[in-house]
PDB file of C-alpha atoms in Angstrom:
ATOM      1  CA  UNK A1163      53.213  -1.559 -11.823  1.00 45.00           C
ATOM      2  CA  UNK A1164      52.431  -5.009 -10.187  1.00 63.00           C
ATOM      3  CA  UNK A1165      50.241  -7.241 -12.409  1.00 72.00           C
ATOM      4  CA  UNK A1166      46.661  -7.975 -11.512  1.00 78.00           C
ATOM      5  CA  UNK A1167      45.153 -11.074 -11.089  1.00 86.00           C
ATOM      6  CA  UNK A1168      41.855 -11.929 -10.670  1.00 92.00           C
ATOM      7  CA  UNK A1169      39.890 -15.160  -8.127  1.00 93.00           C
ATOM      8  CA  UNK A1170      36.824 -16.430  -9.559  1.00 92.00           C
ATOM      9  CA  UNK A1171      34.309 -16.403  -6.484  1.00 90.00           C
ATOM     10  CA  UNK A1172      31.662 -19.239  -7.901  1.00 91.00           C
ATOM     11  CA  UNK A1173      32.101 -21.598 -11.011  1.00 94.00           C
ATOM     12  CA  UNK A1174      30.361 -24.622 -12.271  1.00 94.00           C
ATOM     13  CA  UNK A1175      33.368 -26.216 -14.412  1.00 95.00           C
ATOM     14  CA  UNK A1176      32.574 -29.320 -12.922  1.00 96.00           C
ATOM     15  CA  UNK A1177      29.664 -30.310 -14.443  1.00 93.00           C
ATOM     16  CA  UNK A1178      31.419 -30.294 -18.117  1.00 94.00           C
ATOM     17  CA  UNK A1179      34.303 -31.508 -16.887  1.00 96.00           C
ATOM     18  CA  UNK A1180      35.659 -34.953 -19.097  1.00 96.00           C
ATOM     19  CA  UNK A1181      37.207 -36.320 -15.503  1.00 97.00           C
ATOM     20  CA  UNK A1182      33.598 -36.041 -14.329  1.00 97.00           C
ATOM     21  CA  UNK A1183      31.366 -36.944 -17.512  1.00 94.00           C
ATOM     22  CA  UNK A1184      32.417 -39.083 -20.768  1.00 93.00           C
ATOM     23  CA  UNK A1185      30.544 -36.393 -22.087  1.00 93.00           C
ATOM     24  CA  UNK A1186      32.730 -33.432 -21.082  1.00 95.00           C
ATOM     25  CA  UNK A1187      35.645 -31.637 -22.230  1.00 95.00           C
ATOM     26  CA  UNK A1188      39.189 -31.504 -21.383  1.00 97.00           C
ATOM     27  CA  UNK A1189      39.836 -27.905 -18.986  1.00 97.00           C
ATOM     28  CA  UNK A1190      43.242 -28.381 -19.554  1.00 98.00           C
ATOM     29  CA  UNK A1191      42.684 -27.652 -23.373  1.00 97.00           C
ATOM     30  CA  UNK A1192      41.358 -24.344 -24.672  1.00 96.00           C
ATOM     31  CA  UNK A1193      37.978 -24.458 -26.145  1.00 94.00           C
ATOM     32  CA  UNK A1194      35.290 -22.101 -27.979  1.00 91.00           C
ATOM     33  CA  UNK A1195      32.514 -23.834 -25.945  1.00 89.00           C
ATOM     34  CA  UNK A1196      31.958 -22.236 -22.487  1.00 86.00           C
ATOM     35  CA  UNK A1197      33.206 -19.477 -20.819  1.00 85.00           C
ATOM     36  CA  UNK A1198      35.889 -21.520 -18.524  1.00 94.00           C
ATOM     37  CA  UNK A1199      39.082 -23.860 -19.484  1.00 96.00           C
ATOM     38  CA  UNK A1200      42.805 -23.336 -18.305  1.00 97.00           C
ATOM     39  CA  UNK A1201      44.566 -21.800 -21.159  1.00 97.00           C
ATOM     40  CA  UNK A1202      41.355 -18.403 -20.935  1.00 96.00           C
ATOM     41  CA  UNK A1203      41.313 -18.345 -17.462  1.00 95.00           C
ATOM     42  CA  UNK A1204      45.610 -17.883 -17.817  1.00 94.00           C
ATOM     43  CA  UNK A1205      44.841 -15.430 -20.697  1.00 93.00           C
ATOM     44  CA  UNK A1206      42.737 -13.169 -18.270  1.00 92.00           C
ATOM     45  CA  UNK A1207      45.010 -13.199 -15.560  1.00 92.00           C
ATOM     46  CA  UNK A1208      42.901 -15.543 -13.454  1.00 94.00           C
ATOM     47  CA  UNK A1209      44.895 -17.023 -10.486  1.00 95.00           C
ATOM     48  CA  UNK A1210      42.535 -19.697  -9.018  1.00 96.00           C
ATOM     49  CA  UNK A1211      38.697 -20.057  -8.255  1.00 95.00           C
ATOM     50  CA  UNK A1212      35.942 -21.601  -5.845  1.00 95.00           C
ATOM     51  CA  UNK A1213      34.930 -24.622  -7.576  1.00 97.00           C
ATOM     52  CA  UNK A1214      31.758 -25.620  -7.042  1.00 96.00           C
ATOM     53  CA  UNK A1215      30.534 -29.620  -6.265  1.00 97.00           C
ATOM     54  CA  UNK A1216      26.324 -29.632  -6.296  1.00 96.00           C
ATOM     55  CA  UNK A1217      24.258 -32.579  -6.113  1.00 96.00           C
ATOM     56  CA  UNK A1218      20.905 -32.765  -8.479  1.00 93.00           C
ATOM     57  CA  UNK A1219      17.904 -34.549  -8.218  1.00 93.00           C
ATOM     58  CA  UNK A1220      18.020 -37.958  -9.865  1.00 87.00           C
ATOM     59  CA  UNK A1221      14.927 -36.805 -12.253  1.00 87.00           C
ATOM     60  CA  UNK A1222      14.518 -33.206 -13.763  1.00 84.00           C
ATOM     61  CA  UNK A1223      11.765 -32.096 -12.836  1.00 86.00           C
ATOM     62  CA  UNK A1224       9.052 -31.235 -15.609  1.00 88.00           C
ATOM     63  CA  UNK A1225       6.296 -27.849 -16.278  1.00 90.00           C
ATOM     64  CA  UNK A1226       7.965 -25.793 -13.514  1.00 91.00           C
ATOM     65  CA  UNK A1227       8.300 -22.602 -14.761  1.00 92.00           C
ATOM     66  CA  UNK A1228       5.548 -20.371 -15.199  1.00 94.00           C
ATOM     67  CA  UNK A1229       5.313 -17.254 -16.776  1.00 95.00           C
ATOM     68  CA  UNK A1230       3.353 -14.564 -14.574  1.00 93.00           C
ATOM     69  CA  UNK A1231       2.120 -10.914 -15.610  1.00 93.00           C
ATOM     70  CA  UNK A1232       5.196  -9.264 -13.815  1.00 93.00           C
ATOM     71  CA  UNK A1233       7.574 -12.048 -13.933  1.00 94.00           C
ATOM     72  CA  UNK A1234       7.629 -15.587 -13.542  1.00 94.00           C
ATOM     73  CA  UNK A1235       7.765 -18.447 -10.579  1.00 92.00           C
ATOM     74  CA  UNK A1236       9.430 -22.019 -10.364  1.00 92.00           C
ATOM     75  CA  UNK A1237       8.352 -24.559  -8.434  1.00 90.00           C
ATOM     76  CA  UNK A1238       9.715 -25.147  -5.211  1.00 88.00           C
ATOM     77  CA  UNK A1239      12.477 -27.949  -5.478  1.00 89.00           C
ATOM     78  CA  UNK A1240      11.864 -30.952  -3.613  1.00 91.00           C
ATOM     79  CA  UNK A1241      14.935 -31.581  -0.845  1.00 93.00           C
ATOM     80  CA  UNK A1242      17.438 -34.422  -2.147  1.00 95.00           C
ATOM     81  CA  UNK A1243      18.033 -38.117  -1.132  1.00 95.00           C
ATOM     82  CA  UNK A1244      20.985 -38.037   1.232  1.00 96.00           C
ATOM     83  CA  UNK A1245      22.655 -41.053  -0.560  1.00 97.00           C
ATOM     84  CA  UNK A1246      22.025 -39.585  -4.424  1.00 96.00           C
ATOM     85  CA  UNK A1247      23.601 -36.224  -2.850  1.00 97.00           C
ATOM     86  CA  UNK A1248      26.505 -37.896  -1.502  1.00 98.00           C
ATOM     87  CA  UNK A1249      27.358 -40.199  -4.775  1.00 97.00           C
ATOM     88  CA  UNK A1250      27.592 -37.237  -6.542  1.00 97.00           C
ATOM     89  CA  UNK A1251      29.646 -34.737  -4.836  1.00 98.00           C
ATOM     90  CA  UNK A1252      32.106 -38.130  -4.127  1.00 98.00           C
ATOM     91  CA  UNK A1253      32.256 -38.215  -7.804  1.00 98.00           C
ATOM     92  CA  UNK A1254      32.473 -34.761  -7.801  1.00 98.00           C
ATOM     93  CA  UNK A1255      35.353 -34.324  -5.443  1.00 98.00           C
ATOM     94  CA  UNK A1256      37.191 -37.047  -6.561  1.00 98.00           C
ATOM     95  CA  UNK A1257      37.188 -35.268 -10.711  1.00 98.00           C
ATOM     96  CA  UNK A1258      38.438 -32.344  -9.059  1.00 98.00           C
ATOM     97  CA  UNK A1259      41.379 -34.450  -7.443  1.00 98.00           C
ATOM     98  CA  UNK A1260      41.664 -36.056 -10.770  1.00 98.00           C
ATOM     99  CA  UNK A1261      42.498 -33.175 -13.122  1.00 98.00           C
ATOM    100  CA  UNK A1262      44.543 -31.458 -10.303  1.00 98.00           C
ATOM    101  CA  UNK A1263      46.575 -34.399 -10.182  1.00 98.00           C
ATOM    102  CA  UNK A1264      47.163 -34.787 -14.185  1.00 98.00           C
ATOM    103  CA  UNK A1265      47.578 -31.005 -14.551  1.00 98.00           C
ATOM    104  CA  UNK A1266      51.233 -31.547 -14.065  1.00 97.00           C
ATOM    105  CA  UNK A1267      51.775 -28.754 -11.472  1.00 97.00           C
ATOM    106  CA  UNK A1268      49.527 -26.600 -13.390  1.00 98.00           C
ATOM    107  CA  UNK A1269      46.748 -26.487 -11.170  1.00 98.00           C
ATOM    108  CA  UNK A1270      46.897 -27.062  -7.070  1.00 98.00           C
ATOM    109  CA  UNK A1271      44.184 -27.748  -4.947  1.00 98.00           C
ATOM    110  CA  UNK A1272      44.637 -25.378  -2.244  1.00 97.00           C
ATOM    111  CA  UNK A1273      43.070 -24.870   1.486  1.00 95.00           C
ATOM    112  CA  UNK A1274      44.485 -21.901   2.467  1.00 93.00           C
ATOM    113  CA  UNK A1275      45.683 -18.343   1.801  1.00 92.00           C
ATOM    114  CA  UNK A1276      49.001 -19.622   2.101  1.00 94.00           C
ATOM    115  CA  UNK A1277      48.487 -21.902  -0.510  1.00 96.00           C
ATOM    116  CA  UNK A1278      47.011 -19.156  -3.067  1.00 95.00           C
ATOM    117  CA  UNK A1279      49.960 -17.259  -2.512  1.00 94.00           C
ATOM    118  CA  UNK A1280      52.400 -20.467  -3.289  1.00 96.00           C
ATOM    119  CA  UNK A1281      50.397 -21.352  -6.446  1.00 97.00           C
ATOM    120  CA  UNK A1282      50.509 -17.960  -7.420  1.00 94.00           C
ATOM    121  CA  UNK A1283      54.155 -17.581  -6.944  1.00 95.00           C
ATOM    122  CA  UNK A1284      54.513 -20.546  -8.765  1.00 96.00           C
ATOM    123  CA  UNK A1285      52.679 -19.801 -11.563  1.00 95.00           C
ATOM    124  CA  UNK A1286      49.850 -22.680 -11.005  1.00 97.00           C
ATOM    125  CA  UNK A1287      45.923 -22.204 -11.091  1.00 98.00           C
ATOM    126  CA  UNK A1288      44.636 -22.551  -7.196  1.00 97.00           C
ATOM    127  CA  UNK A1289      41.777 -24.604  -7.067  1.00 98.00           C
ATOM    128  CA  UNK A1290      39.298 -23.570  -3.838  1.00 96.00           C
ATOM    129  CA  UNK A1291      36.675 -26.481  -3.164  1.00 96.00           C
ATOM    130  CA  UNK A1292      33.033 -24.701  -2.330  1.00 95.00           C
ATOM    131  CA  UNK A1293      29.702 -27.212  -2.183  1.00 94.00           C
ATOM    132  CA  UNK A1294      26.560 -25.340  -3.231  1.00 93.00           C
ATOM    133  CA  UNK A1295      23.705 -26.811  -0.765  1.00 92.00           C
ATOM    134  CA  UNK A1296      24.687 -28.756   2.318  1.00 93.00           C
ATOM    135  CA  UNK A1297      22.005 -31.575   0.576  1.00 95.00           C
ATOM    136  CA  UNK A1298      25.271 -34.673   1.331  1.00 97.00           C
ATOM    137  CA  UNK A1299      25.821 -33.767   4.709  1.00 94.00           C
ATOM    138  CA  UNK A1300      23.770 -35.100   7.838  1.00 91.00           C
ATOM    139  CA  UNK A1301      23.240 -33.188  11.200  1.00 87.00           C
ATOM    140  CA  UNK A1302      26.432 -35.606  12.695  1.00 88.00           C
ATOM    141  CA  UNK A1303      28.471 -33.445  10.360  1.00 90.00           C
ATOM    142  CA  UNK A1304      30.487 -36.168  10.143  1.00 92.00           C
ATOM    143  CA  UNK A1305      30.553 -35.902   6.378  1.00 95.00           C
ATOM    144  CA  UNK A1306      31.589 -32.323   6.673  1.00 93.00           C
ATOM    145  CA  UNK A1307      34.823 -33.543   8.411  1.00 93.00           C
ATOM    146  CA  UNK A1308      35.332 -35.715   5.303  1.00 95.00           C
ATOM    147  CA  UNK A1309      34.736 -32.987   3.142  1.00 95.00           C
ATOM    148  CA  UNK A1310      36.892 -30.943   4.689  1.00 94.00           C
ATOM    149  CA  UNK A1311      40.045 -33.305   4.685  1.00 95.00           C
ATOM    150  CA  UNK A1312      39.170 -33.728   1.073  1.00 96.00           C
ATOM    151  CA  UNK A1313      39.805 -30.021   1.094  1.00 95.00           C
ATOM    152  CA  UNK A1314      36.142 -28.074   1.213  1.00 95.00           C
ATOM    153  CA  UNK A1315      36.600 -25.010   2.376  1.00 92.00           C
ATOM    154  CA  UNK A1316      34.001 -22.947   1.398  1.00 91.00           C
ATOM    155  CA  UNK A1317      30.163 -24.024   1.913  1.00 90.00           C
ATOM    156  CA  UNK A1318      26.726 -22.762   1.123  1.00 88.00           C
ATOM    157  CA  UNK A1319      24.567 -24.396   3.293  1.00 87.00           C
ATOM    158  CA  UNK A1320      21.017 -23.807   1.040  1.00 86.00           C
ATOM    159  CA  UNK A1321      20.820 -23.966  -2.528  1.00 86.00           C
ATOM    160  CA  UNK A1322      17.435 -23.116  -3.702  1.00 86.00           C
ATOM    161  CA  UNK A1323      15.643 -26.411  -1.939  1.00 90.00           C
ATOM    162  CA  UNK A1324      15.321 -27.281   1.662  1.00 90.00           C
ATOM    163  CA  UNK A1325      17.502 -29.399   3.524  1.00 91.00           C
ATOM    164  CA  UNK A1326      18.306 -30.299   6.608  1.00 88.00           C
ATOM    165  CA  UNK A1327      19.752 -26.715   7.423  1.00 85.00           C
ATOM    166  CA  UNK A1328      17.672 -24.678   6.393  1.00 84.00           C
ATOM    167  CA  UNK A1329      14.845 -23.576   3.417  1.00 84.00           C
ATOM    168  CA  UNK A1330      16.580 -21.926  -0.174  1.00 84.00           C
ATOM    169  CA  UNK A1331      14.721 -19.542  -1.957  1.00 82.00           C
ATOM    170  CA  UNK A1332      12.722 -20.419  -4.806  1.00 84.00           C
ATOM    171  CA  UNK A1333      13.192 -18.782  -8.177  1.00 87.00           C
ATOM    172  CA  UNK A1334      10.876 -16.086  -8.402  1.00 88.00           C
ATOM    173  CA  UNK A1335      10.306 -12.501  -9.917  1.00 89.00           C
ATOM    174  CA  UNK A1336       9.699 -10.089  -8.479  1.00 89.00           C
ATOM    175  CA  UNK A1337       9.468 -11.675  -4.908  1.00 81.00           C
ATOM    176  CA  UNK A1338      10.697 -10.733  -0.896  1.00 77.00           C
ATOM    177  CA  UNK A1339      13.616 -13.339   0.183  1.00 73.00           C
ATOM    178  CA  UNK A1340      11.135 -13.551   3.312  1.00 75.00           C
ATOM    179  CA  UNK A1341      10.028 -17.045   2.481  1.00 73.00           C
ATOM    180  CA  UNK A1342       9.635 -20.320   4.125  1.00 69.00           C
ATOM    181  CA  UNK A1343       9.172 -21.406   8.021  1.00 67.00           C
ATOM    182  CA  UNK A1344      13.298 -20.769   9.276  1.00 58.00           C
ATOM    183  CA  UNK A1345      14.546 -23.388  11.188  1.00 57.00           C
ATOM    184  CA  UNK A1346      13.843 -25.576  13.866  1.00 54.00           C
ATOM    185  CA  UNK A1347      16.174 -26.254  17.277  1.00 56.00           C
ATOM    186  CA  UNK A1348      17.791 -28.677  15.769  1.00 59.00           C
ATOM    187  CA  UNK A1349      18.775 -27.014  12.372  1.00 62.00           C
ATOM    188  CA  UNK A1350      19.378 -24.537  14.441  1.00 63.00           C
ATOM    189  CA  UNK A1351      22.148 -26.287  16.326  1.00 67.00           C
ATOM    190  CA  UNK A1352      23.847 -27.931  13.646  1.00 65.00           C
ATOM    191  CA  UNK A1353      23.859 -25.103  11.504  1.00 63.00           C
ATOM    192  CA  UNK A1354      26.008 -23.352  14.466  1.00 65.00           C
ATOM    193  CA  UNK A1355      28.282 -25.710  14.686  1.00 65.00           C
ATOM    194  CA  UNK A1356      28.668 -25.636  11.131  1.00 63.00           C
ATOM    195  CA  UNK A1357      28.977 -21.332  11.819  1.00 60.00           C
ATOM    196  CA  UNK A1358      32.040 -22.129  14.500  1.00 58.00           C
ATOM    197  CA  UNK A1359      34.209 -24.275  12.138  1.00 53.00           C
ATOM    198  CA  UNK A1360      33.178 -23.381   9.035  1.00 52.00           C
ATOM    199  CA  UNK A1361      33.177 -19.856   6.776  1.00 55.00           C
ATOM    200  CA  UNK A1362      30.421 -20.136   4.792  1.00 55.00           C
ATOM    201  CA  UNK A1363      27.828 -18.429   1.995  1.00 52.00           C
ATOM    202  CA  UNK A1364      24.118 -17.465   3.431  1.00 53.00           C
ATOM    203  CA  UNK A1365      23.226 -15.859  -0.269  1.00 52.00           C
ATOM    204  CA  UNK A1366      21.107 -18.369  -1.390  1.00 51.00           C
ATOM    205  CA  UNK A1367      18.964 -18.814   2.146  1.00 56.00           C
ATOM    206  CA  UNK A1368      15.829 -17.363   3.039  1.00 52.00           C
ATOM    207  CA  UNK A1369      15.289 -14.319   5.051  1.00 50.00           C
ATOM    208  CA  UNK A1370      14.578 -15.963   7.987  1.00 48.00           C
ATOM    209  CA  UNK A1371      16.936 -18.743   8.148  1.00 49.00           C
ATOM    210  CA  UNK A1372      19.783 -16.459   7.397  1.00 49.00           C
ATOM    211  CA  UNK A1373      18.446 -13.987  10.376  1.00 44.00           C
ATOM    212  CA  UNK A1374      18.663 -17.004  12.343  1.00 44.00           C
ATOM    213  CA  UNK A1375      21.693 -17.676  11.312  1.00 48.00           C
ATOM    214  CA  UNK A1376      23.741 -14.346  12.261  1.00 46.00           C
ATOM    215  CA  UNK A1377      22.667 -14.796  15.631  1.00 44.00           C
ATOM    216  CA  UNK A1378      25.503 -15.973  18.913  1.00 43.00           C
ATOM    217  CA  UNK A1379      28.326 -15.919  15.529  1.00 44.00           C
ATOM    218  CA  UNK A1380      30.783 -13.327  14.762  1.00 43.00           C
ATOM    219  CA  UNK A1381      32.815 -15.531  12.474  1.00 41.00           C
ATOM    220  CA  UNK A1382      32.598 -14.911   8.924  1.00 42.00           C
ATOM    221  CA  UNK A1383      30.143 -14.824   6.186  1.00 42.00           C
ATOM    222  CA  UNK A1384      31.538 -15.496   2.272  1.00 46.00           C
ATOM    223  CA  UNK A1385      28.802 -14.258  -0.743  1.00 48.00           C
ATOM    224  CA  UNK A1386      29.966 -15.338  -4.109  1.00 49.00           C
ATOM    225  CA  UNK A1387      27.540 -15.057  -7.675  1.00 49.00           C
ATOM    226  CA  UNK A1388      25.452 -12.001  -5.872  1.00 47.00           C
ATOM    227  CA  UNK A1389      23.882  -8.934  -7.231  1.00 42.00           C
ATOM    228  CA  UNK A1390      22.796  -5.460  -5.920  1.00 38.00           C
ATOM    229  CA  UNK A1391      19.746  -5.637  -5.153  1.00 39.00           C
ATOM    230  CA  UNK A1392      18.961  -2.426  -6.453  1.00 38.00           C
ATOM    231  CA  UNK A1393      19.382  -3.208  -9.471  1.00 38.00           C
ATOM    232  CA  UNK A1394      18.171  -6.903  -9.860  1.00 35.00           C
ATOM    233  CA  UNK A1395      14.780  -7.026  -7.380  1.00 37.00           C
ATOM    234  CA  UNK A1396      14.093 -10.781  -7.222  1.00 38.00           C
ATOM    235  CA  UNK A1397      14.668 -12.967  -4.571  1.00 40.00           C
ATOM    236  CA  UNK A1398      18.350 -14.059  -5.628  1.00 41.00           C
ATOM    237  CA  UNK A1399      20.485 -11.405  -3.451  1.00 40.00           C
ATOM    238  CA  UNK A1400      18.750 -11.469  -0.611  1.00 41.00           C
ATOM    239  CA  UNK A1401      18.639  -8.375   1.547  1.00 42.00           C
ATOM    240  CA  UNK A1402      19.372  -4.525   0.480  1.00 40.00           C
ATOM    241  CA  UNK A1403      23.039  -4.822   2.084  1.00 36.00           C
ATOM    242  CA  UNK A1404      25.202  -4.335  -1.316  1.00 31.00           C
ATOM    243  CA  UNK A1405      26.926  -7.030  -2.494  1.00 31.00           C
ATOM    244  CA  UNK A1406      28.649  -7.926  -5.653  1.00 31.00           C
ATOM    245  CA  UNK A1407      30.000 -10.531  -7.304  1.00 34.00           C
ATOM    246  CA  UNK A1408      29.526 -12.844 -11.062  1.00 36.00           C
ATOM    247  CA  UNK A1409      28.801 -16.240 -11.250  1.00 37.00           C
ATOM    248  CA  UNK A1410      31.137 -17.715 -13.911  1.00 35.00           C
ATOM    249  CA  UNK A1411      30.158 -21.037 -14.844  1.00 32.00           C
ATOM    250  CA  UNK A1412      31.879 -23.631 -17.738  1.00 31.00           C
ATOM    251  CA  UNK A1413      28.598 -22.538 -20.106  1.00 29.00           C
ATOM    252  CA  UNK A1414      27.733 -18.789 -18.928  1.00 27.00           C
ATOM    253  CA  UNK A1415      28.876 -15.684 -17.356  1.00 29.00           C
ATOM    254  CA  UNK A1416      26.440 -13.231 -16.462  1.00 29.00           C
ATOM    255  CA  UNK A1417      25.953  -9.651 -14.820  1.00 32.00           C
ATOM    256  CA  UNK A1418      22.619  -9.151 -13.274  1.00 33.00           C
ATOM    257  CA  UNK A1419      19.994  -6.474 -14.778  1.00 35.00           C
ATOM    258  CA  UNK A1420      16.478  -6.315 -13.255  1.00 37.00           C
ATOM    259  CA  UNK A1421      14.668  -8.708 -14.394  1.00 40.00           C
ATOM    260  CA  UNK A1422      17.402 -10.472 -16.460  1.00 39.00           C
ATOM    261  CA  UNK A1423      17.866 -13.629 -14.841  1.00 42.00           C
ATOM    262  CA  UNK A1424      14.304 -15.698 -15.600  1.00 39.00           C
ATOM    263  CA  UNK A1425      15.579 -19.421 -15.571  1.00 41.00           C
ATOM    264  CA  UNK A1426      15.411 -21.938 -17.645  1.00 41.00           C
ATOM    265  CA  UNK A1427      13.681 -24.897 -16.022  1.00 38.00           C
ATOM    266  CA  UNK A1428      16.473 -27.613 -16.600  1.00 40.00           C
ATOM    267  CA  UNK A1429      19.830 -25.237 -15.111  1.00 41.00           C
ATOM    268  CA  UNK A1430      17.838 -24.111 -11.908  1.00 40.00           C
ATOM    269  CA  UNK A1431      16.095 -27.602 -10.977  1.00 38.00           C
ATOM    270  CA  UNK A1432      18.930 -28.849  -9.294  1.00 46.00           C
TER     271      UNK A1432
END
């Protein structure tokens, strides 16, 4: 019987990443911290992954979370300074490129499903680049294009913030994904050319400005680190159309149980 492998949909390595903070560790060297390095992800058959690249706001943000009879609520995040944004996913990007490149041929950065199936075959760890909140890029999506010959190929255009694209929902429980104002014409416009080039992940958008966003596109939608929302009734999958996935992240794993997910104020403020 033919072995099989398993492709992360959504991970955070990044952030503990050595090539990306003095502070990190080496994913090329098993550890007992995390849930993500080379040598596990090999041990349980992983073939590659969507790594993520997320900007954060240059200060954490401070008494956001508050505990409610039912539930709880954090604040709304405030939308991101284009220039922070970009510094970070170019530092980012370029850590990715880093421990790709010293990886010896154990890892490969790859931008298609042709180059899955070659890493695969050739026994090396694909790396898929996916940005979490479009926060970097302006509505000249001229940053995109740079992104994308960097090798993005997988975008979520709303984290849980505004930007420029569109409103992400806060972090709330129990609460209707029917937040926030949509979109105006000119989101609107961008956001559809983004739609025509681009496959990308509406989970983490409001109900409206993902309604808007279906319309005039047949080209695909991507959902990675969703739940069911019948069993996890919160804001965070969205809609009652099933979907599944885990979010696997260099510190945590987790599968979703209702009411299991109440954040900590300093992992969901970015």
């Amino acid at each position: 019987m033919d072995r099989v492998y398993i492709f992360d949909g959504h991970n955070d390595a990044i952030l503990s990443m050595v090539d990306y903070s003095a502070a990190g560790r080496d994913f090329l060297v098993r550890s007992e911290n995390g849930h993500l390095d080379l040598p596990r992800a090999r041990e349980g058959r992983m073939a590659g992954g969507l790594f993520a690249i997320s900007a954060y706001p240059e200060r954490e943000p401070e008494d956001d979370l508050t505990i409610t009879c039912n539930g709880y609520e954090v604040r709304y995040a405030e939308a991101l300074d284009l220039d922070n944004a970009r510094r970070q996913i170019d530092g980012q990007v370029s850590a990715i490129k880093a421990l790709v490149s010293r990886s010896n041929g154990q890892m490969r950065l790859a931008t298609s499903v042709k180059d899955i199936r070659a890493a695969l075959n050739a026994s090396a760890f694909a790396v898929v680049l996916h940005m979490e909140g479009a926060e970097a890029i302006d509505l000249d999506l001229s940053y995109l294009d740079t992104l994308y010959d960097h090798g993005l190929r997988s975008l979520g255009l709303v984290w849980s913030r505004p930007n420029i694209f569109g409103y992400g929902v806060p972090f709330a429980y129990p609460r209707s994904p029917d937040t926030g104002p949509g979109t105006d014409r000119s989101r609107q416009e961008a956001r559809q050319e983004v739609q025509r080039s681009r496959d990308h992940d509406r989970r983490l958008a409001s109900e409206r400005a993902r309604v808007l966003g279906r319309r005039g596109t047949k080209h695909c939608t991507a959902r990675c680190h969703a739940c069911l929302r019948s069993r996890y009734l919160s804001v965070d999958p969205k809609s009652d159309r099933p979907a599944i996935g885990c979010h696997s992240g260099f510190g945590w794993r987790h599968r979703a149980e209702p009411g299991s997910q109440r954040p900590s104020s300093g992992r969901q403020s970015r």
